[in-house]
Structure formats: structure tokens, C-alpha cells
GROMACS .gro file of C-alpha atoms in nm:
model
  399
    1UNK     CA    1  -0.428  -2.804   2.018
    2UNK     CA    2  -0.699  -2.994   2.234
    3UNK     CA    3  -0.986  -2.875   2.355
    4UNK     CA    4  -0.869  -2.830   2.714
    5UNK     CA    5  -0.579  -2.624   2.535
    6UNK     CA    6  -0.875  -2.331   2.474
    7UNK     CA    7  -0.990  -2.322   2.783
    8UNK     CA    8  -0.690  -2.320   2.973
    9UNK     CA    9  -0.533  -2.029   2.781
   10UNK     CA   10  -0.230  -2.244   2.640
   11UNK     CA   11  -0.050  -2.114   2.354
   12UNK     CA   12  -0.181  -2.259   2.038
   13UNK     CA   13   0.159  -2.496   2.014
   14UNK     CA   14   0.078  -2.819   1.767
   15UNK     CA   15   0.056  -3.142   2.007
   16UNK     CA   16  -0.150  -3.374   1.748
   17UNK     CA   17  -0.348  -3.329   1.410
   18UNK     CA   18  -0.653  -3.122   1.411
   19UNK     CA   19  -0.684  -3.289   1.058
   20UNK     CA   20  -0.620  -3.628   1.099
   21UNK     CA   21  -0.575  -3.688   0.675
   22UNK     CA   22  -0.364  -3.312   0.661
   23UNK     CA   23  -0.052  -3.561   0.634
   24UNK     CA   24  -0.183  -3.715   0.337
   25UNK     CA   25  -0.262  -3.461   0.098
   26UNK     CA   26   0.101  -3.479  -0.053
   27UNK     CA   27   0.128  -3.101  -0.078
   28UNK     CA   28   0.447  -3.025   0.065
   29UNK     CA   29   0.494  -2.740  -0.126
   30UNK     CA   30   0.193  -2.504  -0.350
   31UNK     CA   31   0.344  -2.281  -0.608
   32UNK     CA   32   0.155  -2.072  -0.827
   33UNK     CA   33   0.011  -2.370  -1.095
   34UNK     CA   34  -0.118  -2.119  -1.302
   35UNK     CA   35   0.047  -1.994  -1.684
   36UNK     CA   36   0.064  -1.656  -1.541
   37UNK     CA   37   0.333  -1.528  -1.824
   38UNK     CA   38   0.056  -1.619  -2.098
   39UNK     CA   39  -0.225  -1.469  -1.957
   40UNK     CA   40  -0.046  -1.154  -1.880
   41UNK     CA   41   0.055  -1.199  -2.307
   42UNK     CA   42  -0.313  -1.258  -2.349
   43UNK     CA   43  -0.396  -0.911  -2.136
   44UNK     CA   44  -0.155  -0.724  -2.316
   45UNK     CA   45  -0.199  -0.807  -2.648
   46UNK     CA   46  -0.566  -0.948  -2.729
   47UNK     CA   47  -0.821  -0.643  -2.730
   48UNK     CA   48  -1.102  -0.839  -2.532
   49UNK     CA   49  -0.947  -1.020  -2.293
   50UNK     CA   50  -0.751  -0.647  -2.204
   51UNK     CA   51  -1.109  -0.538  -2.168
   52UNK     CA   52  -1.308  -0.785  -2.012
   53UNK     CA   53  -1.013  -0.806  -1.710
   54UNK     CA   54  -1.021  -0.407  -1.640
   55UNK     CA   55  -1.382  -0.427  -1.662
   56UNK     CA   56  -1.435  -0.651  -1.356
   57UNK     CA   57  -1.094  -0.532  -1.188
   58UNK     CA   58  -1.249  -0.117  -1.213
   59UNK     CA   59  -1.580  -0.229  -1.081
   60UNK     CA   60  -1.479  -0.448  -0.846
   61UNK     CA   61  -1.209  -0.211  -0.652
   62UNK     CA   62  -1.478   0.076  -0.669
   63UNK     CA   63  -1.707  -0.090  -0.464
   64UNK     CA   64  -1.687   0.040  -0.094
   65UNK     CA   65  -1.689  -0.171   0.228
   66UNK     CA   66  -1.859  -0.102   0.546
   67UNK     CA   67  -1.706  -0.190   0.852
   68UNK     CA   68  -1.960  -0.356   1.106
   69UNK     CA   69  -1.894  -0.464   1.468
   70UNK     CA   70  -1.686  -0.758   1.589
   71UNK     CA   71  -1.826  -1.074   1.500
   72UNK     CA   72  -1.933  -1.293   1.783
   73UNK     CA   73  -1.716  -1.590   1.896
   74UNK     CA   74  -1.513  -1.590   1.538
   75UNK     CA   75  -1.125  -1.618   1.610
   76UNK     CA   76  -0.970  -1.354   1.399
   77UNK     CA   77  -0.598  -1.431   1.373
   78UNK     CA   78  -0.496  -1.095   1.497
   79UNK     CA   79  -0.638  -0.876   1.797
   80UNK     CA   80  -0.658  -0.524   1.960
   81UNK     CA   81  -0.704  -0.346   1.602
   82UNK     CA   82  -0.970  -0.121   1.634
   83UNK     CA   83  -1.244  -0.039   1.400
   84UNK     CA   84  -1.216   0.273   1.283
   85UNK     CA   85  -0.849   0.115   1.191
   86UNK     CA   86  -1.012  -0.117   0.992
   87UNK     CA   87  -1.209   0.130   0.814
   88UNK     CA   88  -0.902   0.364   0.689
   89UNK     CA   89  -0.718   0.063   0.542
   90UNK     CA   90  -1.010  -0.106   0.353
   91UNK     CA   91  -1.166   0.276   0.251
   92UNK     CA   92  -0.885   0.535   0.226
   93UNK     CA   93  -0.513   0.425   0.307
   94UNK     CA   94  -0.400   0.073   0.289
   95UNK     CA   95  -0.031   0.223   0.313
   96UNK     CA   96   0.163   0.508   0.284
   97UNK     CA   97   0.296   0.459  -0.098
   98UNK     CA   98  -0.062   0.338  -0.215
   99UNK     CA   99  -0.411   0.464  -0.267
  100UNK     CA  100  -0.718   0.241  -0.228
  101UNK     CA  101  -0.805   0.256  -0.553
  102UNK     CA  102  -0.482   0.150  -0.688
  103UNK     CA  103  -0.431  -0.083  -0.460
  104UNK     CA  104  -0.734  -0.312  -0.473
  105UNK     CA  105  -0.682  -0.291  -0.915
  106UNK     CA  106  -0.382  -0.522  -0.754
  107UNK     CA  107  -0.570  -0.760  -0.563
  108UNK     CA  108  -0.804  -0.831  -0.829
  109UNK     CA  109  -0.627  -0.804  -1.114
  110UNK     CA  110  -0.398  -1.108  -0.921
  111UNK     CA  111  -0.721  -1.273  -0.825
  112UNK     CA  112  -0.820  -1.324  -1.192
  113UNK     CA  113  -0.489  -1.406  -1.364
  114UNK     CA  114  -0.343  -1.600  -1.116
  115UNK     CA  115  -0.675  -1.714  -0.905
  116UNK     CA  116  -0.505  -1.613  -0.581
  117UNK     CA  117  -0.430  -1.323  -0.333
  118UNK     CA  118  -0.152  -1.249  -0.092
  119UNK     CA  119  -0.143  -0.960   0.132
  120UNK     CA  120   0.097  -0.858   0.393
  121UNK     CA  121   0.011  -0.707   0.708
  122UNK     CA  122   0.282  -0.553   0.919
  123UNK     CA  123   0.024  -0.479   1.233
  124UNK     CA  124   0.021  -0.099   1.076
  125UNK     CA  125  -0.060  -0.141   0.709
  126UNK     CA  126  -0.141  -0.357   0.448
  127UNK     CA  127   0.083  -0.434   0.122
  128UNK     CA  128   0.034  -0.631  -0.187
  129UNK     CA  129   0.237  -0.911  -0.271
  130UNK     CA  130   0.253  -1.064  -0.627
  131UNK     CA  131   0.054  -1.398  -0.647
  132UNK     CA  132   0.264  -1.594  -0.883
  133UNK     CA  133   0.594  -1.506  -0.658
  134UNK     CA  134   0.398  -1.677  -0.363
  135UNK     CA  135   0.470  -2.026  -0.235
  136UNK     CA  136   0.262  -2.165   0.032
  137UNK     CA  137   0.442  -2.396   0.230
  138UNK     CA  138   0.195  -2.670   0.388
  139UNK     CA  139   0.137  -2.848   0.713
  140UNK     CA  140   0.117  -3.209   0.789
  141UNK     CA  141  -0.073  -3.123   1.125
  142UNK     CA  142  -0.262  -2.765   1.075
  143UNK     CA  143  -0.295  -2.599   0.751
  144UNK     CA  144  -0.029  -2.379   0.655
  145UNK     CA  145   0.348  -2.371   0.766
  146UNK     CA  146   0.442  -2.071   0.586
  147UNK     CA  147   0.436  -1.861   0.301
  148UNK     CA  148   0.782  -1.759   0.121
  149UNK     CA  149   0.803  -1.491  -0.157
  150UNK     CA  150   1.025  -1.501  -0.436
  151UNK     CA  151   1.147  -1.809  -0.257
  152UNK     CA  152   1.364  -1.548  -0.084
  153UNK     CA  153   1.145  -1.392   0.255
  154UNK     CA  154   0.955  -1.608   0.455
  155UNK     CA  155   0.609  -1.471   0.642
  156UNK     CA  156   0.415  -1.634   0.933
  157UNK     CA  157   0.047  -1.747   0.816
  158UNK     CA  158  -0.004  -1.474   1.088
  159UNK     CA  159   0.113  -1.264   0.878
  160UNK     CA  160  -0.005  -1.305   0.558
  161UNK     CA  161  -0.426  -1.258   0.472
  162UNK     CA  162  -0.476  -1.536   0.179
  163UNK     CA  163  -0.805  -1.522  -0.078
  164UNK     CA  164  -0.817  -1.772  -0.281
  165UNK     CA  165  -1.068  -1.858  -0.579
  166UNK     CA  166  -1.237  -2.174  -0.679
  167UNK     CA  167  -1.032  -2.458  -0.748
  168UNK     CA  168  -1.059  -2.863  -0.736
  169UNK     CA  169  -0.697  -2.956  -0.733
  170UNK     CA  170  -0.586  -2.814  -0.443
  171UNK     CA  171  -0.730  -2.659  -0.074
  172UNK     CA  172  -0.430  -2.431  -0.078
  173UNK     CA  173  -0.430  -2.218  -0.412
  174UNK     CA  174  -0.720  -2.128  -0.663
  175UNK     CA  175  -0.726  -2.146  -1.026
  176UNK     CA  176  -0.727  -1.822  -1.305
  177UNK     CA  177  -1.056  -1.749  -1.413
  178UNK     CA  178  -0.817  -1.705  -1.757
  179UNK     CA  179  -0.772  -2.121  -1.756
  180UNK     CA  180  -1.081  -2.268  -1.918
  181UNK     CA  181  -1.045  -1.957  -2.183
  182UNK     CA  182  -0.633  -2.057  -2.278
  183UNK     CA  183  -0.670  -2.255  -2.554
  184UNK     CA  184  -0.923  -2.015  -2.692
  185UNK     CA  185  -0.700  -1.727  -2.662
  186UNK     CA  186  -0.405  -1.920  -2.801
  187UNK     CA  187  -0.632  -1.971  -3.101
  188UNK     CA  188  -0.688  -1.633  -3.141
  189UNK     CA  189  -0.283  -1.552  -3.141
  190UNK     CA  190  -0.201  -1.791  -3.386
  191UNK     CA  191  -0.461  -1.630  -3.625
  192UNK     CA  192  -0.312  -1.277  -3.560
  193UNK     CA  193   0.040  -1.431  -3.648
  194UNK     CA  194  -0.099  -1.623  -3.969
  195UNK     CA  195  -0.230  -1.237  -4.078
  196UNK     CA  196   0.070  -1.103  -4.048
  197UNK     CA  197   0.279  -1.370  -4.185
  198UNK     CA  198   0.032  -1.416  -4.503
  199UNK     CA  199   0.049  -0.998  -4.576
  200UNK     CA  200   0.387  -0.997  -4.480
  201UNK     CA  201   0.497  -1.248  -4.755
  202UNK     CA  202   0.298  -1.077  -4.991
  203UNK     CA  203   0.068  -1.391  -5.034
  204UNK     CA  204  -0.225  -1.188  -5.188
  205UNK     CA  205  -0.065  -1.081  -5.550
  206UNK     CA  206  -0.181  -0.750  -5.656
  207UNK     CA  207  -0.072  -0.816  -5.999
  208UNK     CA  208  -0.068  -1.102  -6.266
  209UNK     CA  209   0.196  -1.025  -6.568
  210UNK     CA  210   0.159  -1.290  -6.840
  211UNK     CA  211   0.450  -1.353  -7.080
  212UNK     CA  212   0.358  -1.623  -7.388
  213UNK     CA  213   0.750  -1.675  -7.357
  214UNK     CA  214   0.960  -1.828  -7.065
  215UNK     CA  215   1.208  -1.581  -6.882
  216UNK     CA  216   1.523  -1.658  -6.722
  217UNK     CA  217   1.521  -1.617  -6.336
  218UNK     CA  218   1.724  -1.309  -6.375
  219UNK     CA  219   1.526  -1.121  -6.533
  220UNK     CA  220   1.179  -1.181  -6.397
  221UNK     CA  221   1.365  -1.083  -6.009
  222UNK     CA  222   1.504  -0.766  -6.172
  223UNK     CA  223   1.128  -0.697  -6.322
  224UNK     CA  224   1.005  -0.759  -5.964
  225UNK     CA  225   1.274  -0.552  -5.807
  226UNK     CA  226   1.156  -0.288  -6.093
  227UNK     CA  227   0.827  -0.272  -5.943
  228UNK     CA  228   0.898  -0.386  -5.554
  229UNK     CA  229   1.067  -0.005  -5.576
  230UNK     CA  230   0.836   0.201  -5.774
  231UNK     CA  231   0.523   0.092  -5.567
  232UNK     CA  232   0.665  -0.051  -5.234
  233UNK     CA  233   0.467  -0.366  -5.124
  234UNK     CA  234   0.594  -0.241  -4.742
  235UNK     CA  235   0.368   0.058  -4.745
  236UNK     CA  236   0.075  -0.101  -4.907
  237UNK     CA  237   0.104  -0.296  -5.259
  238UNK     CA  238   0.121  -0.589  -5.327
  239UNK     CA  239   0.387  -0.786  -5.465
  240UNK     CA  240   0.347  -0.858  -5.867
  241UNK     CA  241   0.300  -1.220  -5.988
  242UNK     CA  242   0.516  -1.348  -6.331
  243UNK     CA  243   0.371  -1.604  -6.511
  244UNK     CA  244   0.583  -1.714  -6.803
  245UNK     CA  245   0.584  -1.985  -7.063
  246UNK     CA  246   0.210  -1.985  -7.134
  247UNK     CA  247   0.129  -2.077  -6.738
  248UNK     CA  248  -0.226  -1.972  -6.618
  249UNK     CA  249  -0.436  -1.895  -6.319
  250UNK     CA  250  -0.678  -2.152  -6.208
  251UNK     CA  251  -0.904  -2.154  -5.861
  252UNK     CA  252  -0.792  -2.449  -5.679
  253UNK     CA  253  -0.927  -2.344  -5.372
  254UNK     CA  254  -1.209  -2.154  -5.236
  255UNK     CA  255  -1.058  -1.968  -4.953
  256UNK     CA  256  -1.097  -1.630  -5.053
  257UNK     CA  257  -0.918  -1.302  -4.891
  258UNK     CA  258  -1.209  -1.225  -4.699
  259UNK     CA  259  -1.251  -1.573  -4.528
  260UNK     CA  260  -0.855  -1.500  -4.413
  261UNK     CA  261  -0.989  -1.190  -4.188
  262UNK     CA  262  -1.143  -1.443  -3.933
  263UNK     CA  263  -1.354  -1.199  -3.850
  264UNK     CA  264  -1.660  -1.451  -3.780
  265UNK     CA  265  -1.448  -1.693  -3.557
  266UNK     CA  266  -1.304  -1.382  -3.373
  267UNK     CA  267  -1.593  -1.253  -3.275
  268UNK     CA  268  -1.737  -1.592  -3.159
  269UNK     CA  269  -1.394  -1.667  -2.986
  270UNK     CA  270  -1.417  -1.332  -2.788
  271UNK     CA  271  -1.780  -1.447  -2.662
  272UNK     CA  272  -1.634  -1.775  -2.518
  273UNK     CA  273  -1.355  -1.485  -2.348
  274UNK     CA  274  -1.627  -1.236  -2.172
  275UNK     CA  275  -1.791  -1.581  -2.077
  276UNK     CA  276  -1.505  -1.744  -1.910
  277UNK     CA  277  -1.451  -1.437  -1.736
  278UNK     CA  278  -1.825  -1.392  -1.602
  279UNK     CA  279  -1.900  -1.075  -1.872
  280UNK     CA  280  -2.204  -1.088  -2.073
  281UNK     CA  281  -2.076  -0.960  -2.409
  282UNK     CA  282  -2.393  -0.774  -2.489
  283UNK     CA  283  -2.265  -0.518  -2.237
  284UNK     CA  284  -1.920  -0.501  -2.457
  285UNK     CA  285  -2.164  -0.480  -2.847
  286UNK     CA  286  -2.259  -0.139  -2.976
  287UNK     CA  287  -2.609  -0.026  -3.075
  288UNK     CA  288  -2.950   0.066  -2.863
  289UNK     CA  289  -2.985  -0.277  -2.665
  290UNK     CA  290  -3.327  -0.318  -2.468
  291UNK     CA  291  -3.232  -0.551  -2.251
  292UNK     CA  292  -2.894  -0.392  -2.142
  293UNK     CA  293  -2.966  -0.297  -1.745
  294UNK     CA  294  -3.060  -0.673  -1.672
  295UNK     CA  295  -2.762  -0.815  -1.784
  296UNK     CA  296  -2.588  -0.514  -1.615
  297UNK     CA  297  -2.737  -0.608  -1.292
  298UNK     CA  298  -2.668  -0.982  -1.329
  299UNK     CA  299  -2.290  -0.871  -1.383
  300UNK     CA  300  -2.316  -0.725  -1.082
  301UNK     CA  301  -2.484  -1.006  -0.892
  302UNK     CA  302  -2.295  -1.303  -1.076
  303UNK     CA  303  -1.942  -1.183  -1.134
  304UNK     CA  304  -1.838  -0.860  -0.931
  305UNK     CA  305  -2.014  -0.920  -0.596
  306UNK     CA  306  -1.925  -1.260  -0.526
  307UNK     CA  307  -1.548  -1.143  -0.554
  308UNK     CA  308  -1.612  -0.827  -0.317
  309UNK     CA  309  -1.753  -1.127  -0.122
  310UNK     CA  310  -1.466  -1.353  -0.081
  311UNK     CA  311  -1.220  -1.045  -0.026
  312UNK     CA  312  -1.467  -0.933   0.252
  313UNK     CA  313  -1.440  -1.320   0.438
  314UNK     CA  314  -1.090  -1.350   0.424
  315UNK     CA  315  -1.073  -1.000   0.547
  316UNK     CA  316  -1.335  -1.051   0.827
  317UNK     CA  317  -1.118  -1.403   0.962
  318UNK     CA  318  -0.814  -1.164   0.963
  319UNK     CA  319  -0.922  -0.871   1.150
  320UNK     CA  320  -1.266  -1.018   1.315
  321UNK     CA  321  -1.522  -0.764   1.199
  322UNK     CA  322  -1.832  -0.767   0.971
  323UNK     CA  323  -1.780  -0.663   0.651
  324UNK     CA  324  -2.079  -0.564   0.366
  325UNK     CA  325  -2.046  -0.409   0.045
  326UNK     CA  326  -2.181  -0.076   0.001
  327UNK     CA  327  -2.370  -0.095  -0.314
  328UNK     CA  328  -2.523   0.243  -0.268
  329UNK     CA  329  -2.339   0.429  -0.560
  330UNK     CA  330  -2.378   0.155  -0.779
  331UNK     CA  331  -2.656   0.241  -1.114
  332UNK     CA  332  -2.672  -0.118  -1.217
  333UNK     CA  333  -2.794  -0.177  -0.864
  334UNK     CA  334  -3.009   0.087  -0.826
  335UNK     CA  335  -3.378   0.081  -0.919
  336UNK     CA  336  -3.523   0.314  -1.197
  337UNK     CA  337  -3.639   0.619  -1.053
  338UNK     CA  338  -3.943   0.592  -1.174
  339UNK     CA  339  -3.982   0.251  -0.973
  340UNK     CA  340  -3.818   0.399  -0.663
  341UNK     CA  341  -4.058   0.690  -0.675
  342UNK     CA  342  -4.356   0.482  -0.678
  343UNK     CA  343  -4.224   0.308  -0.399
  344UNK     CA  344  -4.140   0.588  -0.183
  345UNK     CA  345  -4.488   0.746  -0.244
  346UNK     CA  346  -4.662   0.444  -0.147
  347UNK     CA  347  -4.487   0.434   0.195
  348UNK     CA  348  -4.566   0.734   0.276
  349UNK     CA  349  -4.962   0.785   0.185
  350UNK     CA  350  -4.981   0.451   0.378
  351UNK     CA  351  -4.815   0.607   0.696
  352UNK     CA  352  -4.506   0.315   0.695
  353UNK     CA  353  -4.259   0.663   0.694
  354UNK     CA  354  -4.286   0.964   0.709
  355UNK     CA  355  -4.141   1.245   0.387
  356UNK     CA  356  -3.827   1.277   0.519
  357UNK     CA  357  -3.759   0.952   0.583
  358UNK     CA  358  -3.818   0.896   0.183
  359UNK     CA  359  -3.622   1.223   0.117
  360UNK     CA  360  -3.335   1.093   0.321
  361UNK     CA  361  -3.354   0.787   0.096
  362UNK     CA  362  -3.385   0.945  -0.224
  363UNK     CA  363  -3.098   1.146  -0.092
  364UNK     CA  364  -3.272   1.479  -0.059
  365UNK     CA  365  -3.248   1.741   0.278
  366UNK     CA  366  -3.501   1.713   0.466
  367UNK     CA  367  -3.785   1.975   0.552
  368UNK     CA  368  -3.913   2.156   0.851
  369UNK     CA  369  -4.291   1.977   0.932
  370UNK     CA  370  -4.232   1.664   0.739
  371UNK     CA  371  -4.130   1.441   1.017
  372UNK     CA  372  -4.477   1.315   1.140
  373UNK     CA  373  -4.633   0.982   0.954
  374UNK     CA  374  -4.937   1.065   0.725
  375UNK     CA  375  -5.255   0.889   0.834
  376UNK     CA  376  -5.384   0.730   0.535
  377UNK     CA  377  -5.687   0.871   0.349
  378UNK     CA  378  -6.064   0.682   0.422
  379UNK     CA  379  -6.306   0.775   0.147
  380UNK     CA  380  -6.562   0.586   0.297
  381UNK     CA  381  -6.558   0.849   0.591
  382UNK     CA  382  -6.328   1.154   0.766
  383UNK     CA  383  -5.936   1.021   0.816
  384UNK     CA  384  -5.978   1.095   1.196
  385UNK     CA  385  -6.298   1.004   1.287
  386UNK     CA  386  -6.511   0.780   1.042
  387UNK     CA  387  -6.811   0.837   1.168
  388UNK     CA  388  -6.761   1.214   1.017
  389UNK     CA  389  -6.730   1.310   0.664
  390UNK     CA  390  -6.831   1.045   0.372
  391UNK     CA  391  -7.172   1.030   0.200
  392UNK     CA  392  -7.395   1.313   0.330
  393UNK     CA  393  -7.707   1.169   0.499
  394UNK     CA  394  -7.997   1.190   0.319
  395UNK     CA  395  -8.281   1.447   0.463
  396UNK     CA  396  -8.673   1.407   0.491
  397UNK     CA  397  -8.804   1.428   0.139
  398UNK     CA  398  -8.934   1.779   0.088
  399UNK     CA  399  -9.372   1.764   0.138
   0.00000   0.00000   0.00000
């Protein structure tokens, strides 16, 4: 659409490329790239990765947003929705079937497996739509053609509000924040599976018998059988070893049963997990740590806010109004009282606000008399008039 287009009040039908190199991107069609069905493995079955996803998806959908006034001279893709509108489906009721809570767990927990959100809006509500079901069709003139679902139901991109996360392949669809952390978690399956192979097998003999005389097959499985049903390896023991024919033990190698826990590489492979994800792992370690609230805050800061964040823009294109996050009820984001007393103090005595303007921020009622600022205190002379009060003058020296 050319410029004239605007101001004439044409509909916005393509006539030539807004994007002259749009044609040449070579993405006719965007599925989801992502290994969605192994991350969602990974989520159910690996303790920290389980963990370190509900983490960021509770505190990230329990973060409020604040609806501000229209921004100036943005073109929001739809119009005539009012604000307090706004308000009740970002706050309270998305849609009839859904609470808020349970719905933005979806968005999130989509944005970090699959790197991508897709939500419908009907011009009444808003519903979720699975990210890995989502194709995005492309343009060759604007930017997006269409989105299908389930390559089954087609929406308008008028439809359709469209977050994406970082990603360098492609301008359409963002990456899983699960990706870089794959082969990691892979790692950490296989060594599950070679437990429970190795115990299942009965690699670890509980018991050596030692015959100076060689038996014949059939008896050494019947002895085995013998004891296989007297102390069942399933429920605990261990198989018994036969050694016949004068054959002894010997070391040949110094992996031990311990070393088979891989309880040192686990731990260090969950690290590089919380990492990938944007959790510092102290917060996940037990014990008194000192330095705990800092890295709480820099969560905060680093990982949860800048997702609020690109929710809230994709949001505020859609419906045209300013979005913030309300990071009021937040503790990581609070200051200690002890610091936020001080500070409140000090504006007062120096007459910046008045007591219950700090007791409205503190979040106390306020009181009858305590509107008016307080005139800071002169020692060097009388708070209203200086030339009163201070350092008596000295009198005539008695004769």
C-alpha cells in the first residue's frame, strides 16, 4: 500500500512490496522447527528441567499487567475495543472455559518449549492455540499470508496475536529456550537408562561362590535358580556369581559402583539446564545461602520480565494500548523493609511528602492531620523563623 493509500483512506489491498527482498526469503511455509515431542519427554521425565520450566512459567503468569491509554499514532491491527475490555481479558477472564492464571501457564509454557505463541482472538475473547500445531504461511509482498492450525483451519493474521522468541534462522518463528540444553538432556536419559539396564541385569553380583571343581551348565543354573527364589534379585538382591574350575576374581577395571551413580556429572549437567533456561541454580540448592535475594532479583530482571515484556508488545500492536507489568506484589522486587523505611523517613523529615503519602506507599491507611509536608528541622535556629531559637545570646558579664 503506498503512501497516498494512508491518506486517502484506501483499504490496505497489496499493490507492490513494502519489502522489496520479502520474495526472497524462501519461506513459503514456517512450521514449528522445534523437537517439541522431546522436550515435552525431557519435562516429564527429568526432575530439573520439570522444575526449572514451572518455575519461570508460575512466575511469569503471576505477574499482573496494567492497562495504560492508547498509544499515540501506533496502528493496532484491531479497533473500537475499549479499555476496560482490555483489562478483563489480560487480568481476570480471557474466556469463558479459562481462568487467567491457567491460561497464561499456556502461553508460556508454549513460549519456552516451542519458542513461539499463538493466540486467537474472536473480537470477544481470547483462546490459546498449541504452538507446534501452528503453521505460518508467508508473504512474498507483506509479512504473513496466514496462519493454519493442525493444517486443518485457516485464521487471518488479523486474527491471530503472534509472540515469538529469539531466533536467527527465521523472522517468522522463534527457537525453544530447551534447544541449546538437548544434547545435555539427552545425556542425562541415556544415563538413567544405563542405571536401569546395569541393576536390571543384575550386573553388580552380590555373591561370589567358588567351586575348586568345574560344574556342568545344568547344575550351576539350577543353583542360581535355588537362590534367584529364596532371595529374589527383583525386590532387592543381587544375583549370585559361580566361579568353577579354579577361576578367580581379578580388578580389571577401576570403575567402581559408586562412579556408576553419576551423581557428579548429574548435578553439573542440571547446572548447564537452569542455565539454558535463564535460572540461577543457587535458587534451586538447599542450605542458608547469603547471597540468595540478588540472584532472586536478577531472575526477575534477566529471565521473567523480559518475557512479560515481549507478551506485553505483541499485545500492545494487537489491541493499541500501553501495557506495564505490575511488579508491586513481587518480594524479589521489593526492597528490604528496613531499606524502604529509611527511605520513606527521609522523605518525609525533608518535606518531599508528606506521612500519608509514605503510609499509602508502605501500604498503610492513612491518618487524620498527616496530610501537610513537614518543614525540615534548622538547628542552627527556629524551623519558622531563623532568626528565633538557636544559641541563646550571650548577656553583659555580671560586674
Amino acid at each position: 500500500m503506498a503512501w497516498y493509500d494512508r491518506i486517502l483512506g484506501r483499504a490496505p489491498e497489496v499493490q507492490e512490496n513494502l519489502n522489496p527482498a520479502q520474495q526472497y526469503y524462501d519461506h513459503a511455509t514456517t512450521p514449528s522447527r522445534e523437537f517439541t515431542f522431546k522436550y515435552e519427554k525431557a519435562y516429564e521425565d527429568i526432575e530439573i528441567v520439570n522444575r526449572g520450566v514451572n518455575l519461570i512459567v508460575d512466575d511469569t503468569s503471576e505477574i499482573k499487567t496494567t492497562v495504560g491509554a492508547q498509544i499515540p499514532g501506533l496502528q493496532s491491527v484491531v479497533k473500537g475495543v475499549k479499555r476496560s475490555r482490555v483489562n478483563l481479558l489480560l487480568n481476570k477472564e480471557p474466556n469463558p472455559f479459562q481462568d487467567i492464571s491457567t491460561f497464561k501457564r499456556n502461553l508460556i509454557t508454549d513460549f519456552l518449549l516451542d519458542g513461539n505463541i499463538f493466540i486467537y482472538y474472536d473480537g470477544v475473547h481470547l483462546y490459546h492455540l498449541p504452538a507446534n500445531k501452528m503453521n505460518i504461511h508467508t508473504s512474498s509482498t507483506t509479512y504473513i499470508e496466514k496462519f493454519t492450525f493442525n493444517e486443518k483451519v485457516d485464521y487471518k493474521p488479523s486474527e491471530i496475536i503472534h509472540i515469538k522468541d529469539n531466533s536467527f534462522y527465521s523472522i517468522y518463528r522463534g527457537i525453544s529456550r530447551l534447544k541449546p540444553a538437548l544434547r545435555t538432556m539427552v545425556l542425562m536419559q541415556n544415563m538413567r537408562q544405563f542405571q536401569d539396564n546395569f541393576f536390571k541385569n543384575g550386573a553388580v553380583p552380590g555373591l561370589v561362590l567358588k567351586s575348586p571343581n568345574t560344574l556342568s551348565e545344568k547344575i550351576k543354573e539350577r543353583m542360581i535358580q535355588s537362590w534367584s527364589l529364596r532371595y529374589r534379585p527383583d525386590s532387592g538382591g543381587r544375583r549370585p556369581l559361580i566361579l568353577d574350575g579354579g577361576l578367580e576374581i581379578d580388578s580389571f577395571t577401576n570403575t567402581n559402583f559408586r562412579e556408576l551413580d553419576f551423581q557428579a556429572a548429574i548435578h553439573e549437567n542440571e547446572k548447564i539446564i537452569l542455565k539454558a533456561l535463564g535460572v540461577p541454580p543457587i535458587m534451586l540448592d538447599s542450605g542458608n545461602n547469603a547471597n540468595i535475594r540478588p540472584n532472586m532479583r536478577m531472575y526477575y530482571l534477566e529471565t521473567v520480565l523480559p518475557i512479560v515484556k515481549k507478551l506485553h508488545f505483541g499485545l500492545e500492536k494487537y489491541f493499541g494500548f500501553e501495557l506495564k507489568e505490575d511488579v508491586t506484589e513481587v518480594p524479589a522486587l521489593q526492597p528490604e523493609m528496613r531499606d524502604q523505611s529509611q527511605y520513606y523517613t527521609a522523605l518525609v523529615n525533608g518535606g518531599i511528602i508528606s506521612p500519608n503519602e509514605a503510609r499509602d506507599h508502605l501500604g498503610f491507611e492513612p491518618v487524620d492531620g498527616y496530610d501537610d509536608l513537614r518543614v525540615p528541622a534548622n538547628i542552627a535556629g527556629s524551623a519558622a523563623n531563623p532568626d528565633e531559637g538557636g544559641r541563646p545570646e550571650e548577656g553583659e558579664e555580671d560586674g
